[in-house]
Coordinates of C-alpha atoms in Angstrom, one line a residue:
L9 CA 0.0 -0.1 0.0
E10 CA 1.2 3.4 -1.0
V11 CA -0.2 6.2 0.8
C12 CA 1.0 9.8 0.3
M13 CA -0.5 13.4 0.6
Y14 CA -2.1 14.3 -2.7
G15 CA 0.1 15.8 -5.4
G16 CA -2.1 15.6 -8.2
G17 CA -1.1 14.5 -11.7
N18 CA -2.4 14.6 -15.4
V19 CA -2.9 11.6 -17.6
N20 CA -5.8 12.0 -20.1
G21 CA -8.3 9.3 -21.0
G22 CA -9.6 8.0 -17.4
V23 CA -13.2 8.5 -17.6
D24 CA -13.4 7.4 -21.4
T25 CA -11.3 4.3 -20.3
L26 CA -13.9 3.5 -17.8
Q27 CA -17.0 4.0 -19.8
N28 CA -15.7 1.8 -22.7
M29 CA -14.4 -1.1 -20.7
E30 CA -15.3 -4.5 -21.4
M31 CA -16.7 -7.0 -19.0
E32 CA -14.1 -10.0 -18.6
N33 CA -14.7 -11.3 -15.0
M34 CA -18.0 -11.4 -13.7
D35 CA -17.2 -12.8 -10.5
Y36 CA -16.7 -9.5 -8.9
D37 CA -20.0 -7.8 -10.1
K38 CA -21.7 -8.4 -7.1
V39 CA -19.3 -6.9 -4.7
T40 CA -19.3 -3.2 -4.1
G41 CA -17.1 -0.9 -2.4
M42 CA -19.5 -0.2 0.2
Q43 CA -19.6 -3.9 1.1
V44 CA -16.0 -3.9 1.3
N45 CA -16.2 -1.2 3.9
Y46 CA -18.9 -2.9 6.0
Y47 CA -17.1 -6.1 5.8
L48 CA -14.2 -4.5 7.6
S49 CA -16.1 -2.4 9.8
C50 CA -19.5 -4.3 10.8
K51 CA -20.3 -7.8 9.4
T52 CA -23.9 -7.6 10.5
K53 CA -24.4 -4.3 8.8
L54 CA -23.0 -6.1 5.6
W55 CA -25.5 -8.8 5.7
L56 CA -28.3 -6.5 6.4
Y57 CA -27.1 -4.0 3.5
S58 CA -26.5 -6.9 1.1
H59 CA -29.9 -8.4 1.6
S60 CA -31.6 -4.9 1.2
V61 CA -32.3 -4.3 4.8
S62 CA -31.6 -0.4 5.2
F63 CA -32.1 2.2 7.8
E64 CA -29.7 4.8 6.2
H65 CA -32.9 6.9 4.8
T66 CA -33.6 7.8 8.5
S67 CA -29.9 8.6 9.6
D68 CA -28.9 12.3 10.1
L69 CA -25.3 11.1 9.5
V70 CA -26.0 9.7 6.1
K71 CA -28.1 13.0 5.1
L72 CA -24.8 15.0 6.2
G73 CA -22.8 12.6 4.1
R74 CA -24.9 13.2 1.1
L75 CA -24.9 17.1 1.5
L76 CA -20.9 17.0 1.7
H77 CA -20.9 15.1 -1.4
Q78 CA -23.0 17.7 -3.1
E79 CA -21.0 20.5 -1.9
Y80 CA -17.7 19.0 -2.1
F81 CA -18.3 18.0 -5.7
N82 CA -20.5 20.9 -6.8
S83 CA -19.1 21.0 -10.3
Q84 CA -17.5 17.8 -10.9
R85 CA -18.8 14.5 -12.5
K86 CA -20.1 12.6 -9.8
D87 CA -21.8 9.2 -8.6
V88 CA -20.5 7.4 -11.5
F89 CA -21.9 3.5 -11.6
Y90 CA -20.6 0.9 -13.5
N91 CA -22.3 -2.7 -13.2
G92 CA -23.6 -1.9 -9.7
V93 CA -20.4 -0.5 -8.4
A94 CA -20.6 3.3 -7.5
F95 CA -17.7 5.6 -7.7
D96 CA -17.9 9.0 -6.0
V97 CA -16.0 10.9 -8.9
I98 CA -13.9 9.7 -11.8
K99 CA -11.8 12.4 -13.2
P100 CA -10.5 12.4 -16.7
N101 CA -6.9 12.2 -15.3
K102 CA -7.6 8.6 -14.2
Q103 CA -8.1 9.6 -10.7
I104 CA -11.0 7.8 -8.5
I105 CA -12.0 10.1 -5.7
E106 CA -13.7 8.9 -2.6
V107 CA -15.1 11.3 -0.1
K108 CA -15.5 10.4 3.7
R109 CA -17.6 12.7 6.1
G110 CA -15.3 11.7 9.2
T111 CA -11.9 13.0 10.3
R112 CA -9.9 10.0 11.0
V113 CA -8.6 7.9 8.3
R114 CA -10.1 4.4 8.8
E115 CA -8.8 1.1 7.5
C116 CA -12.2 0.3 6.2
D117 CA -12.4 3.6 3.9
I118 CA -8.9 2.8 2.5
Y119 CA -9.8 -0.5 1.4
Q120 CA -13.2 0.5 0.1
T121 CA -11.3 3.2 -2.1
L122 CA -8.6 0.5 -2.9
Y123 CA -11.5 -1.9 -4.0
Y124 CA -12.4 0.3 -7.0
L125 CA -8.7 0.2 -8.4
Y126 CA -9.0 -3.7 -7.8
Y127 CA -12.2 -3.9 -9.3
L128 CA -11.0 -2.0 -12.4
E129 CA -7.9 -4.1 -12.9
K130 CA -10.1 -7.2 -12.9
H131 CA -11.9 -5.6 -15.6
G132 CA -8.6 -5.1 -17.5
V133 CA -8.5 -1.3 -16.6
K134 CA -4.9 -0.1 -15.1
G135 CA -3.4 3.2 -14.7
F136 CA -5.8 4.7 -12.2
T137 CA -4.8 6.1 -8.8
A138 CA -7.4 6.7 -6.2
I139 CA -7.6 9.7 -3.8
L140 CA -9.5 9.3 -0.5
T141 CA -10.4 12.6 1.0
Y142 CA -11.8 13.7 4.5
P143 CA -12.8 17.5 3.6
R144 CA -13.7 18.1 7.4
A145 CA -10.2 17.0 8.5
R146 CA -8.5 18.6 5.3
K147 CA -6.7 15.2 4.5
K148 CA -6.3 13.7 1.2
L149 CA -4.3 10.4 0.4
V150 CA -3.2 9.0 -2.8
L151 CA -3.8 5.3 -2.8
T152 CA -2.3 2.7 -5.0
L153 CA -2.7 -1.0 -5.2
G154 CA 0.4 -3.2 -4.2
D155 CA 0.4 -7.2 -4.3
K156 CA -0.4 -7.3 -0.6
E157 CA -3.5 -5.2 -0.9
R158 CA -4.4 -7.3 -4.1
K159 CA -4.3 -10.6 -2.0
Q160 CA -6.1 -8.7 1.1
L161 CA -8.9 -7.7 -1.3
D162 CA -9.2 -11.3 -2.5
E163 CA -9.6 -12.5 0.9
I164 CA -12.0 -9.8 1.8
V165 CA -14.2 -10.4 -1.5
N166 CA -14.3 -14.2 -0.5
G167 CA -15.3 -13.4 3.1
I168 CA -18.1 -10.9 1.8
R169 CA -19.7 -13.7 -0.4
E170 CA -19.5 -16.3 2.4
I171 CA -21.3 -13.5 4.7
I172 CA -24.1 -12.7 2.3
S173 CA -24.7 -16.3 1.4
N174 CA -25.6 -17.3 4.8
P175 CA -29.6 -17.2 5.4
Y176 CA -29.2 -15.2 8.5
P177 CA -27.1 -12.2 9.6
P178 CA -23.8 -12.8 12.0
P179 CA -24.8 -11.5 15.7
P180 CA -24.0 -7.9 16.1
K181 CA -20.5 -6.9 18.1
K182 CA -20.9 -3.8 19.9
K183 CA -18.5 -1.2 19.0
K184 CA -17.4 2.5 19.9
F185 CA -19.3 3.7 16.7
C186 CA -22.3 1.7 16.9
K187 CA -24.5 4.2 18.5
G188 CA -23.9 6.6 15.4
C189 CA -25.1 3.8 13.1
A190 CA -28.3 3.7 11.2
Y191 CA -28.7 0.1 12.1
Y192 CA -28.1 0.6 16.0
D193 CA -31.6 0.0 17.0
F194 CA -32.2 -3.0 14.8
C195 CA -28.9 -4.5 16.3
F196 CA -29.3 -3.5 19.9
G197 CA -32.9 -2.1 20.4

C-alpha cells in the first residue's frame, strides 16, 4: 500500500477508459465498495445491507454525508455507476476520488477505495490512482494498489461472499461507533 499526501497528476483518458471497458470477469460484479467497507467495520451491517435491509434513509449522519458530497463535488462529474459499483468521482486524469465525512483515516475507508482500483484492474483497466479525502479534516491520501492489497482484497471478497450467502446475519458485536449507526436500534434495540 502506497499512501502519500495528494500531489496531483495529469494523465488523459480516465473517464473514457472506464466508460468503454469490457466485462471480462463477472465474479466481482456482485461486490461493491460499500460492502468492502462494511466487511471491515461491521459484518452484521454488511449482511443487512446486502440483503436490502436499509435504515440509512432515516440517519441524519447519512444525510450529512450526502450534503457533503453535493458541496464538495459541486462542479465535478459524480456518482458514476459501472455494473453496480458506484464511484464518487472519476476524473479525466484517471483518478478515482472517494470522499468521507469523518475526520479519522480508517482501514475500512482505505480498502473501500482500494477496491475500486482492484475492481477496475479485474476488468482490464489499469493506470488509475485513487484519492481518499476527508474534507472536514483537510486530509487527502493518494492510494495505489500493491500485491499485498490485492491479496487482502481477494480474501475480503471471498469473506463477503461467504457472509452474504448465509440465510441469517452474523450476531452484532458492539463497537465504539455503533451508537452513530443507522442500524443501531435494529441490532441492539
